PDB file of C-alpha atoms in Angstrom:
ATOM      1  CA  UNK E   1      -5.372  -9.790  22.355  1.00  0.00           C
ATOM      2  CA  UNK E   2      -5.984  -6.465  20.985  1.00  0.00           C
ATOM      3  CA  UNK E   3      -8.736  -6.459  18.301  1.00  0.00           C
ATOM      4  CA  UNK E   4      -6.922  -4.714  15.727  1.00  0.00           C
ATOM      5  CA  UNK E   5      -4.774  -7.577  15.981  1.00  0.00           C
ATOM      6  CA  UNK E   6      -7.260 -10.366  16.101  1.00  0.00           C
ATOM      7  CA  UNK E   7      -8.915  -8.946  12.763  1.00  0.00           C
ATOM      8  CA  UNK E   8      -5.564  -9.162  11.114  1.00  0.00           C
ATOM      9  CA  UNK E   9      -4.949 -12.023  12.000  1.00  0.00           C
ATOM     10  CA  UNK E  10      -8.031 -13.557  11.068  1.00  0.00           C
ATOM     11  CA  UNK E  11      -6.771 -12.632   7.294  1.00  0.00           C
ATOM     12  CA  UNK E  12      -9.594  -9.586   6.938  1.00  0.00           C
ATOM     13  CA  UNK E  13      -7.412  -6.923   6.451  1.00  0.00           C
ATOM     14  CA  UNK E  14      -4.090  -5.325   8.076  1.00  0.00           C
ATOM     15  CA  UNK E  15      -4.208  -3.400  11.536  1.00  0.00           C
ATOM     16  CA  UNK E  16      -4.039  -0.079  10.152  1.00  0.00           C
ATOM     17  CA  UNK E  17      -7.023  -0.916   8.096  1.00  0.00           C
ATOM     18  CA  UNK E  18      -8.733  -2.594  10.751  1.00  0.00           C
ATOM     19  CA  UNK E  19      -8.149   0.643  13.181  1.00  0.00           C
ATOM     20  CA  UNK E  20      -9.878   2.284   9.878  1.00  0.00           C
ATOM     21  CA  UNK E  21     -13.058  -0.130   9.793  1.00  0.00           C
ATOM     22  CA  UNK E  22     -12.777   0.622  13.973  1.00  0.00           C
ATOM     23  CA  UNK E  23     -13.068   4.150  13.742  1.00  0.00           C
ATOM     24  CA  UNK E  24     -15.800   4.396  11.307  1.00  0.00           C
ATOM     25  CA  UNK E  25     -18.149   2.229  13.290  1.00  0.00           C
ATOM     26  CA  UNK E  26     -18.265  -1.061  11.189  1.00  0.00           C
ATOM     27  CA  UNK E  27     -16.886  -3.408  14.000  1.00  0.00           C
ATOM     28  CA  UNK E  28     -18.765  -4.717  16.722  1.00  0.00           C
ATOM     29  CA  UNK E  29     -17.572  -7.243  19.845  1.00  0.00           C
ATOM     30  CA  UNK E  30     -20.584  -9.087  21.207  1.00  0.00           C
ATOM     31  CA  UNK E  31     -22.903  -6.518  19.526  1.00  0.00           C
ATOM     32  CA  UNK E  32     -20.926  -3.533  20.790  1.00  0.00           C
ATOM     33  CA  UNK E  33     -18.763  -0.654  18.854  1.00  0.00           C
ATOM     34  CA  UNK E  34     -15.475  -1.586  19.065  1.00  0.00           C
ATOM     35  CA  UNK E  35     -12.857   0.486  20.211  1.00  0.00           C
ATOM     36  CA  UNK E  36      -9.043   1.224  18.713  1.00  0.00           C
ATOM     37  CA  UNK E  37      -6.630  -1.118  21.333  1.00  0.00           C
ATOM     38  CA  UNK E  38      -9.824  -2.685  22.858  1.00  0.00           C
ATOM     39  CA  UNK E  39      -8.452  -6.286  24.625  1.00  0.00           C
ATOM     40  CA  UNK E  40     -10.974  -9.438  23.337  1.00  0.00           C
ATOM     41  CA  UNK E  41     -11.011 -13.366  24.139  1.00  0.00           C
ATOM     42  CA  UNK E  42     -11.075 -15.070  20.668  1.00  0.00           C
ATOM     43  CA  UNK E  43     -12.015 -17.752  22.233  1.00  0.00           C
ATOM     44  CA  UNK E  44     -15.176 -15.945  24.257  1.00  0.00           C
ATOM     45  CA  UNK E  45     -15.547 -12.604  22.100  1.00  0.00           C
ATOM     46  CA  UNK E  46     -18.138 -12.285  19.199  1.00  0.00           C
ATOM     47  CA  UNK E  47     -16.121 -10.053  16.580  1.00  0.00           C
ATOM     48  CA  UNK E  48     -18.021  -8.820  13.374  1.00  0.00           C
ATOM     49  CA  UNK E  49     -16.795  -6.587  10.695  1.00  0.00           C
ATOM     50  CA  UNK E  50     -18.212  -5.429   7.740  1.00  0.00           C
ATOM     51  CA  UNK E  51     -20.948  -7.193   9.048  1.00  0.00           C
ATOM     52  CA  UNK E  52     -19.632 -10.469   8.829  1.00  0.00           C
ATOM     53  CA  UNK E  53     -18.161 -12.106  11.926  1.00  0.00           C
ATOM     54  CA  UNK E  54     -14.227 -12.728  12.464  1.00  0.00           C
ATOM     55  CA  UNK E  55     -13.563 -16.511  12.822  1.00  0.00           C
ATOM     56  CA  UNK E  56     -10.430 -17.965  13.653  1.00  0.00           C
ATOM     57  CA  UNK E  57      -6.584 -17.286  13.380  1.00  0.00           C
ATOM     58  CA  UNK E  58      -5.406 -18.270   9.872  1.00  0.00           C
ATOM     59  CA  UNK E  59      -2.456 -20.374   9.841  1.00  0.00           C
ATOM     60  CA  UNK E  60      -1.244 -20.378   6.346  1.00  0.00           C
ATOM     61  CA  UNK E  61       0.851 -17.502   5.434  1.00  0.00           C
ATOM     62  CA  UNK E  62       0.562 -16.401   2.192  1.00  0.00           C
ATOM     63  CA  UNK E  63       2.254 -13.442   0.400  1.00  0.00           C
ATOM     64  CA  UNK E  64       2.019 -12.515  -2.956  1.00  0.00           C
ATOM     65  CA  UNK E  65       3.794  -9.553  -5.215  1.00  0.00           C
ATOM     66  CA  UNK E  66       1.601  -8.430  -7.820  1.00  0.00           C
ATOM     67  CA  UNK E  67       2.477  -6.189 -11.365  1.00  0.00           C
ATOM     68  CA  UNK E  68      -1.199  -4.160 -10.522  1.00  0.00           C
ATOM     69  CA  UNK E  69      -2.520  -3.193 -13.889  1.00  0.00           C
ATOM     70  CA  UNK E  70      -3.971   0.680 -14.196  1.00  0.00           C
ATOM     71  CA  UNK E  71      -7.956   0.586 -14.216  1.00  0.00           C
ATOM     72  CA  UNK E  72      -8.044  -1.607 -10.765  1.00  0.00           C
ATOM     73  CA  UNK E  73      -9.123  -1.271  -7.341  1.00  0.00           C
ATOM     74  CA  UNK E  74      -7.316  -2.168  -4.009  1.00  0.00           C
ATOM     75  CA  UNK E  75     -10.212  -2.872  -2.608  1.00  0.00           C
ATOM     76  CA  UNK E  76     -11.998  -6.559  -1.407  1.00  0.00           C
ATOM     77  CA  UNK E  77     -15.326  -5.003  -2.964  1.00  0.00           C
ATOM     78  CA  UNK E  78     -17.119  -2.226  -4.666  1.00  0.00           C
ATOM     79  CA  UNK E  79     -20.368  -1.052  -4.168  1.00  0.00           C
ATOM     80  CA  UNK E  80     -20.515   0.015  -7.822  1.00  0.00           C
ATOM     81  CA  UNK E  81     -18.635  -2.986  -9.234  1.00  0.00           C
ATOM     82  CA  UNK E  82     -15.377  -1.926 -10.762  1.00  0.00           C
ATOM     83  CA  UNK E  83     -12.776  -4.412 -11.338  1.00  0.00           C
ATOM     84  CA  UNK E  84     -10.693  -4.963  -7.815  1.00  0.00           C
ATOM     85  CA  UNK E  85      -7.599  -6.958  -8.280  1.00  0.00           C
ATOM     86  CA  UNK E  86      -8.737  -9.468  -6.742  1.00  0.00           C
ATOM     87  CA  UNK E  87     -10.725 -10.375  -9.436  1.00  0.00           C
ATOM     88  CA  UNK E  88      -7.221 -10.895 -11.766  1.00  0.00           C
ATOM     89  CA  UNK E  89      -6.125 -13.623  -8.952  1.00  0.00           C
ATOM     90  CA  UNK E  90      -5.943 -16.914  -9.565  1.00  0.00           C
ATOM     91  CA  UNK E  91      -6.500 -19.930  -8.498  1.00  0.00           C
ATOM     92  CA  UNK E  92      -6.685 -21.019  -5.867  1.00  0.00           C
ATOM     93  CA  UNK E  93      -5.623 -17.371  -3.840  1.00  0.00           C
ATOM     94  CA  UNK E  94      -8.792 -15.576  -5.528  1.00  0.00           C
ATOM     95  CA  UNK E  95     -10.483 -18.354  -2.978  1.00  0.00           C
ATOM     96  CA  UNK E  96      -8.614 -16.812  -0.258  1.00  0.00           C
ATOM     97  CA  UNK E  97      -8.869 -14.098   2.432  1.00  0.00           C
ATOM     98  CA  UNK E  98      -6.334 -11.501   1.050  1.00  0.00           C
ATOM     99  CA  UNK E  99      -5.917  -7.956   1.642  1.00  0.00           C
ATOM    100  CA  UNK E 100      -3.657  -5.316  -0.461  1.00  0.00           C
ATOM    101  CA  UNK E 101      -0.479  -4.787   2.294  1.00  0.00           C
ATOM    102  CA  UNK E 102      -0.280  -0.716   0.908  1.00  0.00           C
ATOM    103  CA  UNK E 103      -2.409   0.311  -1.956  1.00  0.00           C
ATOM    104  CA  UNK E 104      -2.442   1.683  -5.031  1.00  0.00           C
ATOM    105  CA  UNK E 105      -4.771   4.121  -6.374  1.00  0.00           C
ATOM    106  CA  UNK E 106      -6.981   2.812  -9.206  1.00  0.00           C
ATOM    107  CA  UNK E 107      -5.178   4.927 -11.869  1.00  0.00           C
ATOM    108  CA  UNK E 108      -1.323   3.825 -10.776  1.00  0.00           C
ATOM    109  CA  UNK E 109       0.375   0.695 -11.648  1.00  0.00           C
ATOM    110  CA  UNK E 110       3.178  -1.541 -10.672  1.00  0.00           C
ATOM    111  CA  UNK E 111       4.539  -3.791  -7.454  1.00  0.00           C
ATOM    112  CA  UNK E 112       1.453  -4.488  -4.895  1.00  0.00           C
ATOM    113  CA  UNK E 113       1.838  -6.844  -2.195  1.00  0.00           C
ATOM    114  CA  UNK E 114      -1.406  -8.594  -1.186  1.00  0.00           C
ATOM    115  CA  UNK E 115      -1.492 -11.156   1.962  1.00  0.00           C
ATOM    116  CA  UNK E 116      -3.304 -12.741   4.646  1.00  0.00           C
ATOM    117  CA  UNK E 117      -0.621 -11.710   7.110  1.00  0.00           C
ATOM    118  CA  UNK E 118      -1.348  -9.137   9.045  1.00  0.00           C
ATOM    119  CA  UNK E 119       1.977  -8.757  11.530  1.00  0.00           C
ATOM    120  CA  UNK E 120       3.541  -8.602   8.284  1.00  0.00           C
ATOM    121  CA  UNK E 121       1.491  -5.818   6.483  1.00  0.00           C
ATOM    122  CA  UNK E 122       2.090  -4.028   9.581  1.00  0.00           C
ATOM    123  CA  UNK E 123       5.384  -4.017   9.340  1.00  0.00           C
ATOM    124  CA  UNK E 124       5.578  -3.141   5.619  1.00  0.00           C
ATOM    125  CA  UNK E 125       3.242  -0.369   6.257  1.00  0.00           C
ATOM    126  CA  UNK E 126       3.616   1.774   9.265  1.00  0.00           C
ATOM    127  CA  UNK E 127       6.218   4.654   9.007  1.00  0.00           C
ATOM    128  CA  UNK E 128       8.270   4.122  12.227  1.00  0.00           C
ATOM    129  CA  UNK E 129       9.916   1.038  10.633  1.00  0.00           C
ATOM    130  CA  UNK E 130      11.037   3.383   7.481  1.00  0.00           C
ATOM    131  CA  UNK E 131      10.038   1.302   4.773  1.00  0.00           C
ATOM    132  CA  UNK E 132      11.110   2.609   1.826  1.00  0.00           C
ATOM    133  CA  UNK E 133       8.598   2.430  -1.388  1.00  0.00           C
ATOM    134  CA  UNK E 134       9.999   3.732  -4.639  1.00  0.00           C
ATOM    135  CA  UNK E 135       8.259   5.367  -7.145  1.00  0.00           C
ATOM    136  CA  UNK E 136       8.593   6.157 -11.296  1.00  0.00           C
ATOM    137  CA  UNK E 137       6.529   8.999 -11.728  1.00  0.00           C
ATOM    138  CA  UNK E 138       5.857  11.294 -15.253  1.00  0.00           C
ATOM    139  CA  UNK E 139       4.296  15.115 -14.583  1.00  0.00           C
ATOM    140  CA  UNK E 140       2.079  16.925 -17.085  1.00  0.00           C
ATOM    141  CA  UNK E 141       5.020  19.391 -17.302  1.00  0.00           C
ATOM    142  CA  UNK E 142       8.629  19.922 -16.620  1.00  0.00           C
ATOM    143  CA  UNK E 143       9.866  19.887 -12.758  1.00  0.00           C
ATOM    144  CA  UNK E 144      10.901  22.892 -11.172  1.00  0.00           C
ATOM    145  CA  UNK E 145      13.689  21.943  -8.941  1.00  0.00           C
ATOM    146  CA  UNK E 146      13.160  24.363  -6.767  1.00  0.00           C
ATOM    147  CA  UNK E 147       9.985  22.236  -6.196  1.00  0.00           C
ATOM    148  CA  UNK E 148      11.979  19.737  -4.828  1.00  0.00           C
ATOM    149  CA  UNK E 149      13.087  20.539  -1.337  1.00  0.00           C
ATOM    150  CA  UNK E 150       9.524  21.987  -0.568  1.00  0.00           C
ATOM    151  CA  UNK E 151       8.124  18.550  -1.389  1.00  0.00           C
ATOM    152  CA  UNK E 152      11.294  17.194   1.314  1.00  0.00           C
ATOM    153  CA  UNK E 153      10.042  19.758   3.619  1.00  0.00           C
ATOM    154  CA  UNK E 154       6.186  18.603   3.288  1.00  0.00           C
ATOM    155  CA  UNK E 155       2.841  20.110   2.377  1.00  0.00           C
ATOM    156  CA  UNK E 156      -0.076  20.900   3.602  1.00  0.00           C
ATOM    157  CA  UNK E 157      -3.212  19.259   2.220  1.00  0.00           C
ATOM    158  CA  UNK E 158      -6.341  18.436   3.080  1.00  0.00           C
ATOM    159  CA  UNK E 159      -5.408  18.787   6.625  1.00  0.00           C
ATOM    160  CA  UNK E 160      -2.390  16.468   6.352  1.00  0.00           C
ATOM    161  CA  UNK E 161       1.096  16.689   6.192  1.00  0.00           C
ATOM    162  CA  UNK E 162       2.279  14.794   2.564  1.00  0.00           C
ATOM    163  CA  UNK E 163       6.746  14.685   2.831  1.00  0.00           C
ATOM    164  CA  UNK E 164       8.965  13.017   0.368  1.00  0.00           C
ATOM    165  CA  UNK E 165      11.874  11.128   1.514  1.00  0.00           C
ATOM    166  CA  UNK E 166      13.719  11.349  -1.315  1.00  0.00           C
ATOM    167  CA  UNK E 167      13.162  12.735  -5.152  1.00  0.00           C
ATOM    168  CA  UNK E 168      15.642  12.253  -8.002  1.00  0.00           C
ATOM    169  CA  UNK E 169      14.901  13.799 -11.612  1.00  0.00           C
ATOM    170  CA  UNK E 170      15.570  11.924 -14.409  1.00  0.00           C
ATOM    171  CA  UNK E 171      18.946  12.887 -15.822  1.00  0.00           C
ATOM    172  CA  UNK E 172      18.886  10.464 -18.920  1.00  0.00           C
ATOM    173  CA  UNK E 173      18.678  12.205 -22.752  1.00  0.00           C
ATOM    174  CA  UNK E 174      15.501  10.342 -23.201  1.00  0.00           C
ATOM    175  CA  UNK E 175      12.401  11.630 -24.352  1.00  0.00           C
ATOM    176  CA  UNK E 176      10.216  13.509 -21.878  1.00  0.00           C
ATOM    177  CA  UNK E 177      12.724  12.945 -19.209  1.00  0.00           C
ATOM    178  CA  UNK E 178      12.448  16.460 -17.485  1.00  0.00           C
ATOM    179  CA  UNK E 179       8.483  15.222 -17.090  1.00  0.00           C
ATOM    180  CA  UNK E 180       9.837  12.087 -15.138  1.00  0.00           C
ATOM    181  CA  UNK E 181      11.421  11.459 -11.176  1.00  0.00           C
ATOM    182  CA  UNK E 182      11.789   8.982  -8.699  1.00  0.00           C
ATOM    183  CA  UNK E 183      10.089   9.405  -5.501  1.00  0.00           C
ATOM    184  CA  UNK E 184      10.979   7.733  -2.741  1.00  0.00           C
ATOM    185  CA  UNK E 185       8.344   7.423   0.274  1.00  0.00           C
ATOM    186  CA  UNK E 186       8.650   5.778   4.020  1.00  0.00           C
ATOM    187  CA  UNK E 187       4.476   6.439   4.704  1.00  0.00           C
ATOM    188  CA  UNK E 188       1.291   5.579   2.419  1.00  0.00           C
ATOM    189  CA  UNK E 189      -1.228   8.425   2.730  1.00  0.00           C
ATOM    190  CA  UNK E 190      -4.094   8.015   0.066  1.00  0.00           C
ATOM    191  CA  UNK E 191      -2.583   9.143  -2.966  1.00  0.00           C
ATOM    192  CA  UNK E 192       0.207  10.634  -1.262  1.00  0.00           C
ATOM    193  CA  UNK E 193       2.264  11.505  -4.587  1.00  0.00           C
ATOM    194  CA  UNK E 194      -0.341  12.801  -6.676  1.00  0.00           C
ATOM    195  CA  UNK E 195      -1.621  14.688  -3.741  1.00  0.00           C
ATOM    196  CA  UNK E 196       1.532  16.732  -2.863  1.00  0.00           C
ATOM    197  CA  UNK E 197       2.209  17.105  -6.778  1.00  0.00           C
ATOM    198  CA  UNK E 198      -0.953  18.685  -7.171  1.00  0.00           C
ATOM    199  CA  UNK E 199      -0.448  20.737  -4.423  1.00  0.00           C
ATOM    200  CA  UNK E 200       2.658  22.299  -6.250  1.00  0.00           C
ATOM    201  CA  UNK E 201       0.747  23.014  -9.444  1.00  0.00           C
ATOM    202  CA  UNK E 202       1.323  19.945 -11.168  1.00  0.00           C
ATOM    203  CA  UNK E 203      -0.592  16.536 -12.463  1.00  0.00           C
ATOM    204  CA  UNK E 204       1.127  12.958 -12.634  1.00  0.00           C
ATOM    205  CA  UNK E 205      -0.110  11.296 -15.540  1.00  0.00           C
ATOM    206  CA  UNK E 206       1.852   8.291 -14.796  1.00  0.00           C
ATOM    207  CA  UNK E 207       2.555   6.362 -11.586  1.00  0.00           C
ATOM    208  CA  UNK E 208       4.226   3.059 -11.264  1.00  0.00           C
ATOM    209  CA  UNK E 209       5.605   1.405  -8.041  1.00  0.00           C
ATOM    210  CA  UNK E 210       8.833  -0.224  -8.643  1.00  0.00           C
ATOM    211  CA  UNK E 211      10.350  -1.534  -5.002  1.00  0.00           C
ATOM    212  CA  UNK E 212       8.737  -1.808  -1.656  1.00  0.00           C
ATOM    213  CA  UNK E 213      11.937  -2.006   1.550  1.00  0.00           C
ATOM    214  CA  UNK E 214      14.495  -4.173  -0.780  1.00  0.00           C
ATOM    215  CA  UNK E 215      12.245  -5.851  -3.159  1.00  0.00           C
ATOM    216  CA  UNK E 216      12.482  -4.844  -6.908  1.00  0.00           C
ATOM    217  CA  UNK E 217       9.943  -6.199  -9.287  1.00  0.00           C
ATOM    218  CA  UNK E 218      11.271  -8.044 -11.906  1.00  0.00           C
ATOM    219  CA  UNK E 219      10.189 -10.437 -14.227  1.00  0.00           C
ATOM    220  CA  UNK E 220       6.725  -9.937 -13.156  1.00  0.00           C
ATOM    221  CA  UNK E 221       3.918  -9.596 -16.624  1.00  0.00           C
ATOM    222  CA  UNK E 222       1.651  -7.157 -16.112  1.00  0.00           C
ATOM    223  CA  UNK E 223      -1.572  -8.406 -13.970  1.00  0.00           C
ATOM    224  CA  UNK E 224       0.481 -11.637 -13.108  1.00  0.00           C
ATOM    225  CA  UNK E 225       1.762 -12.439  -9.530  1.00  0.00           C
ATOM    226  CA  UNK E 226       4.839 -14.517  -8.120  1.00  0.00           C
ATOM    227  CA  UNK E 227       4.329 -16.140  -4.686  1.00  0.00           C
ATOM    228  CA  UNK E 228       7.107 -14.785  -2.597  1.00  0.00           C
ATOM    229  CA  UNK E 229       9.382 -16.989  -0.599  1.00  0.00           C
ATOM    230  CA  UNK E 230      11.414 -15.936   2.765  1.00  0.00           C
ATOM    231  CA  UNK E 231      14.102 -14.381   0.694  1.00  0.00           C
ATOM    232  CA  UNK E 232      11.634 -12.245  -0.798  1.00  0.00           C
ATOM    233  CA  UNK E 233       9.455 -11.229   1.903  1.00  0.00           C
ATOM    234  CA  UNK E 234      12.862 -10.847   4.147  1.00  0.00           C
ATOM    235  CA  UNK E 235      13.821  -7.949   1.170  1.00  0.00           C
ATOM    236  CA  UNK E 236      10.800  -6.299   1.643  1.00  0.00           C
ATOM    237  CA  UNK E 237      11.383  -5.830   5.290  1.00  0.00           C
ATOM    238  CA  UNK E 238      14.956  -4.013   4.560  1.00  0.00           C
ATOM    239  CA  UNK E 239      14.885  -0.168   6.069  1.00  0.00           C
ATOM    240  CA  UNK E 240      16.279   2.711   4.720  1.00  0.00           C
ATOM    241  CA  UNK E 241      17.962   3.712   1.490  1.00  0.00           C
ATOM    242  CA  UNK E 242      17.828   0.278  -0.509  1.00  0.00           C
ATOM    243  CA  UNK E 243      19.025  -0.055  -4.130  1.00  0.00           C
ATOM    244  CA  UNK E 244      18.642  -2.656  -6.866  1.00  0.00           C
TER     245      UNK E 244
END
């Protein structure tokens, strides 16, 4: 089994995190750096991330959507102890081994998927499957349009390539409206949106995730969850342009 794999499975965290943790040196198999795509035994194989070793697959699935509040971390832990949400779970999933399945920055808000499976995450996350994840986003100022099919095109920064699939401006009479689009992305680059914003000459003050594939978020309070049953987690694996 490939270790990226294995560590999924095991419930630590999805394989494109894993091949993360791989390539900064914090796995080991049988006291050795690991390698991206390396084959190991489970049954034979001495697997340790983070310093803590990888037992087991995990058998119950478990996949939650979550209304992230602003001010928290996707993260498992924090060396300088800010709030993760996994301290908002609760009972008895904040007992569980969860990861976030596409993260939000600490500053955004809205629909986060957190789970212990990692074939699913996988699926969710990587860009081949085109994944759509939809976006309500407010700028400091009013959008350019000619902004637009630059941000379609892609940008350049920080050595990588930051593309919109899609951006719609917000047509409605309401208040601050020319300040607010939709942005539509198939990829999750570390804060891909306010990256290639900022890269244009603007700030987002707000950023809320609204639909991952063909799940909306509805109904969900605001640092509350809702356990999500086949239906669900089928909608979230829907490609391409998706609508409520």
């Amino acid at each position: 089994m490939r270790i990226q794999k294995y560590i999924s499975q095991c419930g630590i965290c999805s394989r494109r995190e894993a091949e993360r943790k791989i390539e900064e040196g914090l796995v080991f198999v049988n006291g050795v750096p690991a390698e991206i795509g390396q084959d190991i035994d489970p049954e034979t194989d001495k697997v340790v991330v983070d310093g803590t070793r990888a037992r087991g697959i995990v058998e119950e699935k478990v996949v939650l959507a979550m209304n992230k509040p602003k001010g928290y971390l996707c993260s498992n832990s924090d060396p300088f102890e800010a709030q993760t949400v996994f301290d908002i779970l609760p009972e008895p999933f904040s007992e569980m081994k969860l990861f976030c399945c596409g993260r939000l920055d600490k500053n955004s808000k809205g629909l986060l998927i957190l789970t212990n499976d990692g074939d699913l995450a996988n699926k969710i996350t990587h860009p081949s499957n085109n994944i759509i994840k939809r976006y309500h986003v407010q700028l400091n100022r009013e959008l350019d349009k000619k902004v637009i099919p630059v941000l379609l095109r892609g940008v350049m920064h920080e050595g990588e390539k930051l593309k919109a699939e899609k951006i719609i401006p917000d047509t409605s009479a309401t208040e601050n409206a020319n300040k607010r689009v939709e942005v539509w992305l198939n990829q999750g680059r570390k804060r891909e949106i306010r990256r290639m914003f900022e890269a244009m000459g603007y700030y987002v003050k707000e950023l809320k995730r609204v639909q991952i594939g063909g799940y909306v978020m509805k109904r969900i309070p605001q640092g509350a969850i809702k356990i999500l049953g086949k239906k669900d987690i089928s909608r979230l694996l829907e490609r391409g342009e998706t609508y409520e």
